[in-house]
XYZ file of C-alpha atoms in Angstrom:
368
model
C 24.338 -17.145 -24.324
C 26.950 -15.610 -22.049
C 25.926 -14.729 -18.539
C 26.461 -11.026 -18.064
C 24.081 -10.138 -15.251
C 24.226 -10.994 -11.597
C 20.659 -12.293 -11.807
C 21.819 -14.937 -14.350
C 23.937 -16.649 -11.710
C 22.801 -18.937 -8.917
C 24.751 -18.500 -5.729
C 26.597 -21.680 -4.742
C 27.210 -22.092 -1.027
C 28.968 -25.421 -0.573
C 31.350 -24.421 2.179
C 30.459 -24.518 5.851
C 29.410 -23.095 8.183
C 25.899 -22.074 7.142
C 22.770 -21.047 8.972
C 19.484 -22.247 7.516
C 16.456 -20.031 7.966
C 13.093 -21.486 6.984
C 11.394 -18.106 6.941
C 12.305 -17.091 3.418
C 10.619 -14.283 1.517
C 8.134 -16.668 -0.083
C 7.005 -17.922 3.334
C 6.601 -14.367 4.615
C 4.629 -13.294 1.556
C 2.407 -16.357 1.976
C 1.586 -15.322 5.546
C 0.617 -11.856 4.313
C -1.621 -13.415 1.656
C -3.319 -15.558 4.305
C -3.880 -12.459 6.431
C -5.294 -10.589 3.422
C -7.842 -13.360 2.925
C -9.664 -12.116 6.031
C -10.540 -8.630 4.701
C -11.122 -10.200 1.281
C -13.759 -12.553 2.665
C -15.233 -9.764 4.774
C -15.546 -7.606 1.660
C -17.176 -10.459 -0.246
C -19.717 -10.936 2.547
C -20.492 -7.225 2.771
C -20.448 -6.292 -0.913
C -20.953 -9.560 -2.737
C -18.821 -11.875 -4.914
C -17.748 -9.002 -7.170
C -15.002 -8.324 -4.622
C -13.470 -11.713 -5.430
C -13.622 -10.903 -9.137
C -11.752 -7.639 -8.556
C -9.078 -9.516 -6.590
C -8.752 -12.152 -9.312
C -8.410 -9.507 -12.038
C -5.812 -7.497 -10.134
C -3.733 -10.561 -9.243
C -3.885 -11.865 -12.821
C -2.671 -8.504 -14.154
C 0.211 -8.148 -11.681
C 1.463 -11.719 -12.066
C 1.190 -11.730 -15.870
C 2.867 -8.341 -16.282
C 5.689 -9.307 -13.935
C 6.314 -12.519 -15.885
C 6.263 -10.732 -19.263
C 8.439 -7.859 -18.037
C 11.103 -10.120 -16.579
C 11.157 -12.235 -19.715
C 11.511 -9.100 -21.832
C 14.453 -7.720 -19.856
C 16.058 -11.170 -19.469
C 15.764 -11.251 -15.716
C 15.222 -14.331 -13.617
C 11.525 -14.830 -12.884
C 10.511 -13.795 -9.374
C 6.857 -14.770 -9.526
C 7.396 -17.507 -6.950
C 8.178 -14.993 -4.220
C 4.444 -14.085 -4.313
C 5.084 -10.342 -4.012
C 3.171 -9.699 -7.246
C 0.177 -11.556 -5.806
C 0.213 -9.321 -2.727
C 0.422 -6.202 -4.886
C -2.652 -7.289 -6.814
C -4.660 -8.118 -3.687
C -3.778 -4.806 -2.041
C -4.817 -2.879 -5.149
C -8.157 -4.665 -5.383
C -9.003 -4.281 -1.695
C -8.147 -0.578 -1.743
C -10.592 0.127 -4.570
C -14.085 1.395 -3.668
C -17.088 -0.834 -4.108
C -18.610 -0.283 -7.523
C -15.319 0.277 -9.311
C -15.162 -0.948 -12.888
C -13.245 -4.159 -13.425
C -11.226 -2.389 -16.108
C -10.255 0.379 -13.676
C -9.026 -2.162 -11.136
C -6.963 -3.831 -13.848
C -5.465 -0.516 -14.949
C -4.506 0.480 -11.395
C -2.998 -2.990 -10.874
C -0.958 -2.549 -14.060
C 0.321 0.792 -12.813
C 1.173 -0.682 -9.409
C 3.221 -3.583 -10.761
C 5.153 -1.279 -13.098
C 5.988 0.956 -10.131
C 7.387 -2.151 -8.459
C 9.259 -3.568 -11.456
C 10.868 -0.566 -13.144
C 13.234 0.344 -10.266
C 14.318 -3.302 -10.041
C 11.580 -5.352 -8.417
C 10.937 -6.376 -4.827
C 13.278 -4.631 -2.432
C 14.395 -1.996 -4.933
C 11.270 0.140 -5.115
C 11.251 3.298 -3.038
C 7.487 3.816 -3.185
C 4.868 1.331 -2.085
C 3.406 0.121 -5.415
C -0.206 -0.390 -4.358
C -0.417 2.873 -2.414
C 1.268 4.915 -5.149
C -0.996 3.528 -7.868
C -4.080 4.219 -5.756
C -2.923 7.788 -5.066
C -2.408 8.378 -8.785
C -5.886 6.998 -9.376
C -7.334 9.490 -6.874
C -5.292 12.431 -8.176
C -6.339 11.878 -11.792
C -9.993 10.796 -11.633
C -10.689 12.529 -14.944
C -8.424 10.017 -16.678
C -9.557 6.833 -14.950
C -13.233 7.725 -14.728
C -13.785 9.528 -18.014
C -10.946 9.244 -20.543
C -10.260 5.568 -19.882
C -13.955 4.734 -19.858
C -14.389 6.662 -23.104
C -11.575 4.748 -24.783
C -13.116 1.437 -23.772
C -16.414 2.547 -25.223
C -14.861 3.815 -28.475
C -12.561 0.879 -29.177
C -14.480 -2.038 -27.683
C -18.061 -0.788 -27.757
C -18.515 -1.268 -24.030
C -21.408 0.567 -22.407
C -20.263 1.534 -18.938
C -22.852 3.074 -16.663
C -20.814 3.464 -13.522
C -17.409 4.936 -12.841
C -15.272 4.390 -9.783
C -15.934 6.655 -6.836
C -14.225 6.941 -3.495
C -17.581 7.007 -1.723
C -20.165 5.123 -3.729
C -23.026 7.438 -4.690
C -25.360 4.475 -5.104
C -25.137 3.715 -1.401
C -25.255 7.338 -0.279
C -27.923 8.871 -2.551
C -28.463 11.973 -0.413
C -24.938 13.274 -0.932
C -24.087 15.854 -3.540
C -21.619 15.473 -6.426
C -18.785 16.755 -4.230
C -18.880 13.471 -2.350
C -17.616 11.628 -5.405
C -13.999 12.280 -4.472
C -14.290 11.748 -0.728
C -14.274 8.861 1.698
C -17.318 8.686 3.943
C -17.897 9.537 6.747
C -14.928 11.849 6.322
C -17.199 13.997 4.145
C -18.759 15.420 7.306
C -17.394 18.558 8.901
C -14.809 17.114 11.253
C -13.161 20.408 12.131
C -13.572 22.015 15.524
C -15.337 19.001 17.036
C -17.138 17.680 13.982
C -20.746 17.339 12.921
C -21.750 13.692 13.126
C -25.422 14.096 12.343
C -26.185 11.492 9.727
C -22.961 9.588 10.227
C -23.238 5.848 10.921
C -22.782 4.458 14.445
C -19.215 3.728 15.494
C -20.120 0.075 16.017
C -21.069 -0.242 12.338
C -17.699 1.197 11.343
C -15.920 -1.262 13.613
C -17.784 -4.383 12.513
C -18.344 -3.409 8.886
C -21.439 -2.560 6.883
C -22.613 -2.405 3.298
C -23.033 1.351 3.197
C -19.492 2.086 2.113
C -18.911 4.242 5.167
C -15.768 2.503 6.364
C -13.680 2.743 3.221
C -12.969 0.567 0.210
C -13.882 -3.066 -0.451
C -11.280 -4.524 1.872
C -11.137 -1.684 4.394
C -14.678 -1.698 5.742
C -14.396 -4.053 8.734
C -11.877 -2.757 11.262
C -12.397 -5.835 13.428
C -11.322 -8.227 10.678
C -8.259 -6.120 9.844
C -7.205 -6.112 13.506
C -7.502 -9.913 13.587
C -5.235 -10.055 10.524
C -2.766 -7.762 12.299
C -2.646 -10.025 15.347
C -2.018 -13.020 13.085
C 0.918 -11.317 11.338
C 2.410 -10.203 14.651
C 2.156 -13.701 16.134
C 3.765 -15.155 13.009
C 6.500 -12.532 13.419
C 5.984 -11.248 9.892
C 5.460 -7.691 11.112
C 6.481 -5.952 14.329
C 3.764 -4.593 16.567
C 5.076 -1.076 16.995
C 4.754 -0.052 13.322
C 0.935 -0.225 13.024
C 0.490 0.805 16.656
C 2.629 3.929 16.278
C 0.852 4.912 13.076
C -2.678 4.469 14.407
C -1.824 5.943 17.824
C -0.232 9.023 16.245
C -3.375 9.741 14.239
C -5.492 9.069 17.320
C -3.533 11.494 19.517
C -3.519 14.129 16.790
C -7.287 13.944 16.369
C -7.864 13.764 20.121
C -6.142 17.071 20.782
C -7.314 18.691 17.557
C -10.901 17.808 18.422
C -10.514 19.407 21.859
C -10.171 16.035 23.570
C -13.334 14.668 21.984
C -13.145 10.869 22.028
C -15.979 10.510 19.516
C -14.196 12.784 17.053
C -11.002 10.766 17.431
C -12.733 7.396 17.103
C -14.564 8.359 13.927
C -11.255 9.227 12.323
C -9.629 5.993 13.461
C -12.421 3.810 12.080
C -13.004 5.725 8.844
C -11.258 5.245 5.548
C -8.158 3.133 5.072
C -6.324 4.102 8.245
C -6.249 0.704 9.982
C -5.836 -1.247 6.738
C -2.860 0.895 5.729
C -1.384 0.624 9.210
C -1.354 -3.169 9.000
C -0.433 -3.784 5.359
C 1.215 -0.588 4.041
C 3.142 0.966 6.920
C 4.726 -2.433 7.606
C 6.118 -2.795 4.071
C 9.755 -3.914 4.317
C 11.598 -1.925 1.611
C 9.604 1.320 1.669
C 8.863 1.925 5.357
C 12.307 2.227 6.892
C 15.283 -0.127 7.048
C 16.878 1.038 10.278
C 15.222 0.907 13.693
C 15.074 4.701 13.839
C 13.607 4.820 10.338
C 10.983 2.233 11.274
C 9.908 4.446 14.169
C 10.058 7.743 12.290
C 8.038 6.408 9.350
C 4.759 5.539 11.139
C 4.915 8.621 13.348
C 5.610 10.904 10.388
C 2.890 9.283 8.292
C 0.424 9.602 11.167
C 1.159 13.298 11.608
C 0.728 13.890 7.886
C -2.621 12.076 7.918
C -3.785 14.370 10.697
C -2.618 17.471 8.847
C -4.087 16.406 5.514
C -7.482 15.595 7.019
C -7.857 18.607 9.282
C -6.454 21.263 6.964
C -8.673 20.343 4.056
C -5.922 18.992 1.819
C -7.550 15.566 1.502
C -10.506 13.946 3.295
C -8.603 10.632 3.531
C -4.924 11.558 3.383
C -3.535 8.115 4.227
C -2.155 7.277 0.792
C -0.612 10.708 0.289
C 0.993 10.531 3.731
C 2.555 7.125 3.040
C 3.877 8.146 -0.383
C 5.377 11.313 1.114
C 7.141 9.335 3.828
C 8.320 6.798 1.219
C 10.230 9.644 -0.408
C 11.660 10.944 2.869
C 12.576 7.798 4.778
C 15.701 6.760 2.762
C 17.406 9.950 3.927
C 16.374 9.251 7.526
C 17.851 5.762 7.198
C 21.055 7.168 5.828
C 21.451 9.510 8.794
C 20.532 6.762 11.247
C 22.885 4.131 9.876
C 26.286 3.914 11.556
C 29.389 4.541 9.500
C 31.191 1.419 8.333
C 34.621 1.064 9.911
C 37.258 2.473 7.571
C 34.783 4.575 5.566
C 34.195 8.311 5.837
C 30.523 8.365 4.852
C 27.412 6.404 5.691
C 26.238 3.973 2.989
C 23.018 4.550 1.111
C 20.609 1.809 2.132
C 17.941 -0.232 0.549
C 17.761 0.689 -3.119
C 19.531 -0.668 -6.141
C 19.799 2.876 -7.409
C 20.928 6.199 -5.980
C 19.398 9.646 -5.611
C 20.784 11.274 -8.725
C 20.354 8.428 -11.190
C 17.214 6.626 -10.033
C 17.086 4.029 -12.814
C 20.769 3.239 -13.246
C 21.234 -0.274 -11.952
C 24.512 -1.469 -10.547
C 25.568 -4.945 -11.677
C 29.036 -5.977 -10.447
C 29.453 -8.720 -13.067
C 28.505 -6.501 -15.991
C 30.931 -3.764 -14.951
C 33.990 -6.009 -14.879
């Protein structure tokens, strides 16, 4: 079979000089996986071994779908870079405790397709795990009712519990409106906030089984911060990305809450804020490619989180903020990138596709 795609060729570099770098993408992804084991184990301790089952299901779906997809489109397999494994782990850890296994698998399927369709790792504009989770939250009627109904009709499964963003089983005194919220963000946080009935800040920091801190892998802020320190020391992520994101939300809530430190701290320790700051805002292809873009992204996402939470648009707001900045940041990068000598315009960075034709791939060998 004739080789017609660039991916069919192996680059041959047999002429010197060369610089060898041991920190390849596989090594970097492995460090992220090791860091993700900390919130995974914390979730398993807090919520039980079902957390590990969710992770296993999500990883199996992402890896299998990536292998099948790349075989179907005759692309070289990229499973060894471990990016599909990370996508699956992130999806599982961002799901609330009590989610159906089938729902986790469906969200993982959606996430890996978001990664693969534009071209795979490095070509996707939107963070796959975050985007799939946002879609899950925006269309709960499909995931929680239609999908469950189809499973019951076709496979005869009796499903008693649907996925909720704040598990009703752990918070029995909350009304039905709490089904689509993230506790303790359900409380009135505007104008100073009403914290009567909210858990102590120490419980949010350490982690507890009440579901107050977020999803299965987002409950213990302490463990996530330890994972962040590990990734910074291994030089997999840079410190200013998560710090700028978390600090921006903190300053926003501090001044919005009339300089109330308790109000600010509850927002910092609630939901997926810290988890997203460590593992989502630091994503290489979707969170800014230039230095200016890497600074604008966390600040912009932090401001959007503050606006979404305080103006009633979303009790959590982190996922929506990141997806919004994913769409904006390529244009910031383009403005920030210096013109190449001899060219009249700045190059478009990062994607294998352009603005007007998002799924038209460019293959130099095929166009000859």
